[in-house]
PDB file of C-alpha atoms in Angstrom:
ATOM      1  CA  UNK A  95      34.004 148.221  74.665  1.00 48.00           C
ATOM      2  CA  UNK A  96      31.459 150.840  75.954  1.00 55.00           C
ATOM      3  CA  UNK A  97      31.793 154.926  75.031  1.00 60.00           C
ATOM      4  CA  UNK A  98      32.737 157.124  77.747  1.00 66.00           C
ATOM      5  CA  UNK A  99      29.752 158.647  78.577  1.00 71.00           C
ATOM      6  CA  UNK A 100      31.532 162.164  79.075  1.00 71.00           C
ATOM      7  CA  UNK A 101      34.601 162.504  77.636  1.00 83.00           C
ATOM      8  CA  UNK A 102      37.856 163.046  79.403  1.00 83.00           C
ATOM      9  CA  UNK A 103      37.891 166.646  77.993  1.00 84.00           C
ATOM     10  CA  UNK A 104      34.694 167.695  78.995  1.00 90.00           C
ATOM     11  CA  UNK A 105      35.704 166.462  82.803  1.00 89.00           C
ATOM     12  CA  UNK A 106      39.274 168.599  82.540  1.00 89.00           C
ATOM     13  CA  UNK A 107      36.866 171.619  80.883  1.00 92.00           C
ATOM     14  CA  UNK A 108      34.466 170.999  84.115  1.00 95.00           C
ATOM     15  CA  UNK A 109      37.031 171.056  87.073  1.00 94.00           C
ATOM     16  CA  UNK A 110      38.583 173.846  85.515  1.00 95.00           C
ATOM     17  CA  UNK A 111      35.584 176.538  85.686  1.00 97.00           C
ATOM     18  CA  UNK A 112      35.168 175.059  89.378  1.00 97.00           C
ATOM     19  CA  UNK A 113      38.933 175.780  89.848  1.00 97.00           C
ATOM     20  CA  UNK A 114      37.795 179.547  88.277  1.00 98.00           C
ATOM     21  CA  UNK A 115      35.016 180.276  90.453  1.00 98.00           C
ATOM     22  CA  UNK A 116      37.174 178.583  93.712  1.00 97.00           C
ATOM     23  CA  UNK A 117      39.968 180.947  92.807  1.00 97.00           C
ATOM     24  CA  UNK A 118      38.238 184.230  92.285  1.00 97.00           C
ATOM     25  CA  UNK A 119      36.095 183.376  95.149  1.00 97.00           C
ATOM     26  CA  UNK A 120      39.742 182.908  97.244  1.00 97.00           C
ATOM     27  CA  UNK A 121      40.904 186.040  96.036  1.00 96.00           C
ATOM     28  CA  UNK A 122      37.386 188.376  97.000  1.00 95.00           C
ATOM     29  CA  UNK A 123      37.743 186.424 100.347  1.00 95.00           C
ATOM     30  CA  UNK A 124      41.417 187.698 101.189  1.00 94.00           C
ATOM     31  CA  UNK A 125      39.899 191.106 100.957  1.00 82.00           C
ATOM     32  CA  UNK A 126      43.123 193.104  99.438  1.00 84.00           C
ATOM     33  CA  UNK A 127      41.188 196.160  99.029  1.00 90.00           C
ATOM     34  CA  UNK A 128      43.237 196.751  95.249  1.00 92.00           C
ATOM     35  CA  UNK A 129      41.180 198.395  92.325  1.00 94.00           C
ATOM     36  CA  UNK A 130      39.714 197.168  90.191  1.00 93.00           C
ATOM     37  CA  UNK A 131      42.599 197.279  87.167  1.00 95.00           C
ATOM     38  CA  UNK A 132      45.099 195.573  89.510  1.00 94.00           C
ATOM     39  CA  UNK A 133      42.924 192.776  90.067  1.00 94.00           C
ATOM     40  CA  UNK A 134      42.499 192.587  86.247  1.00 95.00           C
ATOM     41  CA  UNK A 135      46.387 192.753  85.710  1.00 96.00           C
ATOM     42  CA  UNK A 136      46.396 189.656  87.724  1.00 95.00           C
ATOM     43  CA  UNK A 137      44.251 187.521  86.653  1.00 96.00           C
ATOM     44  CA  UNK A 138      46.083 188.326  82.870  1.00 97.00           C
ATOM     45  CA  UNK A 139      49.354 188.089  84.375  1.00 97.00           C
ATOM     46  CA  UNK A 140      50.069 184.588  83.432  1.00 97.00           C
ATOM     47  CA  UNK A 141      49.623 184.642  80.175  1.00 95.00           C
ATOM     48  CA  UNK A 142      52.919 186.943  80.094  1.00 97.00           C
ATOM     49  CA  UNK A 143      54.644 183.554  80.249  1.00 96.00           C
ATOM     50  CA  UNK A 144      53.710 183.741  76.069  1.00 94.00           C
ATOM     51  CA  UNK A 145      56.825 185.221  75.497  1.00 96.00           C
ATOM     52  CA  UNK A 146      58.708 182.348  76.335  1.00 95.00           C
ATOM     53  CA  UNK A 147      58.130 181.461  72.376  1.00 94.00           C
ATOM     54  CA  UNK A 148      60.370 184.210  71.299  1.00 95.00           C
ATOM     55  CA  UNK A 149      63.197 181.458  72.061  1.00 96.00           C
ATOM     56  CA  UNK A 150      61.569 178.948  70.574  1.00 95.00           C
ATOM     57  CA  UNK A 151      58.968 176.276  70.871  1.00 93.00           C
ATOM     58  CA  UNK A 152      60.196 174.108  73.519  1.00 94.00           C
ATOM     59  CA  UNK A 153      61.449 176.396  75.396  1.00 95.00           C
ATOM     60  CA  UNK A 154      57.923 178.436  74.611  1.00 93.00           C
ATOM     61  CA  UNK A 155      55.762 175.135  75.595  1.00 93.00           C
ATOM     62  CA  UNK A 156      58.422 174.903  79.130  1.00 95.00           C
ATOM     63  CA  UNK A 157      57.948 178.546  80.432  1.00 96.00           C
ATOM     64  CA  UNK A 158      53.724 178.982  79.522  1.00 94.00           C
ATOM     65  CA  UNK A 159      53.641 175.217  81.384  1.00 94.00           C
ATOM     66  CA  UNK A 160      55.243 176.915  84.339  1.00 96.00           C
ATOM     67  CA  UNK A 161      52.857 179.269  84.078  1.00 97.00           C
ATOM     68  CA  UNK A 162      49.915 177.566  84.154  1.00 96.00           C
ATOM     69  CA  UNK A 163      49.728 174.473  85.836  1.00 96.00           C
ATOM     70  CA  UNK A 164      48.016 174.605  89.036  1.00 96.00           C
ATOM     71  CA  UNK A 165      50.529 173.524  92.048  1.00 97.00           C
ATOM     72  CA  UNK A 166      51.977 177.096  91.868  1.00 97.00           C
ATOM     73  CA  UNK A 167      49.087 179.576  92.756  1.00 98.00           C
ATOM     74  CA  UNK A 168      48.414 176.475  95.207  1.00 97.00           C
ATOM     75  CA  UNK A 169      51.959 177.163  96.576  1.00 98.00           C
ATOM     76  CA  UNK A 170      51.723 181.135  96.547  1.00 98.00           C
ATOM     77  CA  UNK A 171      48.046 180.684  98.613  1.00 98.00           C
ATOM     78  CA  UNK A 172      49.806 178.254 101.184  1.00 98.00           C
ATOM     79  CA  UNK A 173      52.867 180.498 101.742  1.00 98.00           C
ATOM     80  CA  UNK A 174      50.786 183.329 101.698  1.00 97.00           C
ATOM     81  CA  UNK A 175      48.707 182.008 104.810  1.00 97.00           C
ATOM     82  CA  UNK A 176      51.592 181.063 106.289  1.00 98.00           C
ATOM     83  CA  UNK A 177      53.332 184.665 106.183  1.00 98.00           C
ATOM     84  CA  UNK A 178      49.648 186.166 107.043  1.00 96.00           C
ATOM     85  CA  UNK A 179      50.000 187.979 103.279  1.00 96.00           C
ATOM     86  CA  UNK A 180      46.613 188.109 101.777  1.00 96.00           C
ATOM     87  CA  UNK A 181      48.063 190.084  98.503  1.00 96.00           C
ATOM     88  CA  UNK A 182      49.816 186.522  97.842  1.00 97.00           C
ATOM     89  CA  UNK A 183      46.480 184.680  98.613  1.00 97.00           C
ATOM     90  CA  UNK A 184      44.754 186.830  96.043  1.00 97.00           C
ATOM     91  CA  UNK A 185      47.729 186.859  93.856  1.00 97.00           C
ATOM     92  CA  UNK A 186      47.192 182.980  94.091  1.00 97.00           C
ATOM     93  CA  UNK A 187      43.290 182.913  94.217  1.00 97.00           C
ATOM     94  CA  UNK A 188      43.441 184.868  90.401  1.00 97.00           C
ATOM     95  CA  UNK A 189      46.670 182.971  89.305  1.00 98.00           C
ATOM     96  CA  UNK A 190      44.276 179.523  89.966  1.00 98.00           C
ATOM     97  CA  UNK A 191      41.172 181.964  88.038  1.00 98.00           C
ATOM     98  CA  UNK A 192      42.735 182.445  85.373  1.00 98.00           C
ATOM     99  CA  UNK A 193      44.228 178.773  84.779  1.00 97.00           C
ATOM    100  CA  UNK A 194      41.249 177.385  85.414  1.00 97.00           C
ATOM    101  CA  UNK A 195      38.901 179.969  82.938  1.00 97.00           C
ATOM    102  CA  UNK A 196      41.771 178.352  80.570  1.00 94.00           C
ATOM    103  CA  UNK A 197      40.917 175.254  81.386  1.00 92.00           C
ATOM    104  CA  UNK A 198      37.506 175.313  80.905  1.00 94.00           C
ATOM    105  CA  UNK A 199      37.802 177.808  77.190  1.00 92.00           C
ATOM    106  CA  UNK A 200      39.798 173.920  75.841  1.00 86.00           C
ATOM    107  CA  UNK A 201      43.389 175.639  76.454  1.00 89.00           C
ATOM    108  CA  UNK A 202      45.575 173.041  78.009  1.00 83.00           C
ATOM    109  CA  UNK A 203      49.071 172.590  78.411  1.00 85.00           C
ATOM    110  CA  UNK A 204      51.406 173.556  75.634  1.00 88.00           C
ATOM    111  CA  UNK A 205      53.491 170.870  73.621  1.00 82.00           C
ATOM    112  CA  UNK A 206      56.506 171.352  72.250  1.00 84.00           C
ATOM    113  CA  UNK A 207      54.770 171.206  68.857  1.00 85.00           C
ATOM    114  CA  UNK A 208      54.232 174.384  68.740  1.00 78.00           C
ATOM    115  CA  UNK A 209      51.606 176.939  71.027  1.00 79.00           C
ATOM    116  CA  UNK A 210      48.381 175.416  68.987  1.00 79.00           C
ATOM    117  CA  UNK A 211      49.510 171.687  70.099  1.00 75.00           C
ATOM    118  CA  UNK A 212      48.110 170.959  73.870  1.00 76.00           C
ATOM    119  CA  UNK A 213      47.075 167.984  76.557  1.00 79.00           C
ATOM    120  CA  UNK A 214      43.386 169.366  75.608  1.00 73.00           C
ATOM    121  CA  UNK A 215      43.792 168.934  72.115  1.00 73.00           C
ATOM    122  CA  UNK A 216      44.707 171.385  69.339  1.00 75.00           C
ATOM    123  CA  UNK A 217      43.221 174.716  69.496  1.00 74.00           C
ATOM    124  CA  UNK A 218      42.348 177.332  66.777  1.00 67.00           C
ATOM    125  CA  UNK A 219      41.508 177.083  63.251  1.00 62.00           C
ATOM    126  CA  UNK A 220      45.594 177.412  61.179  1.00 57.00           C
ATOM    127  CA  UNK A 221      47.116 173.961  61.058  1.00 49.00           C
ATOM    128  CA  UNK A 222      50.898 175.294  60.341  1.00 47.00           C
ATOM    129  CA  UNK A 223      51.732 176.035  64.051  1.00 46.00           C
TER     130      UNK A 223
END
């Protein structure tokens, strides 16, 4: 049996910072004219999902996976073309940023493990979570 040459990691850690760069670059090209701290509130925004682990792991692991896999910000762009709303295309375009600057940092998906347990691998340095 032969090595991978890249491994499947690496490929996940790639399309993610092209799913970054496509994203903010979908968000400057809807032109929303916001300033600059709104645009930064967005692109953060998802990571709000984090409090999902105040009930608990799985249910922690469910609502961060919600938000942050990337049909959604897909979804938001598409209905936001469709209504002519280029706030939700932005919205989208930094939603899709700032999974895929995830991404390509190693943070995957989370398992119900606990927040440190994901489809990338484990993350972080403390073994007890």
């Amino acid at each position: 049996m032969t090595p991978d040459l890249v491994p499947a990691r690496l490929w996940q850690q790639a399309e993610g910072a092209g799913l970054a760069f496509g994203g903010l670059a979908i968000a400057g090209f809807a032109s929303v004219g916001w300033p600059w701290w709104v645009w930064l509130l967005a692109l953060l925004a998802p990571d709000l999902s984090m409090a999902g682990y105040l009930l608990g792991r799985r249910v922690g692991a469910v609502v961060y996976n919600l938000a942050h896999v990337y049909a959604l910000p897909f979804l938001l762009m598409l209905l936001g073309v469709a209504a002519g709303e280029t706030g939700c295309i932005a919205a989208g375009g930094l939603w899709l940023a700032h999974i895929g600057i995830d991404r390509a940092l190693g943070y995957g998906l989370k398992l119900p493990e606990g927040f440190r347990h994901t489809h990338l691998g484990r993350i972080g340095h403390d073994s007890d979570s």
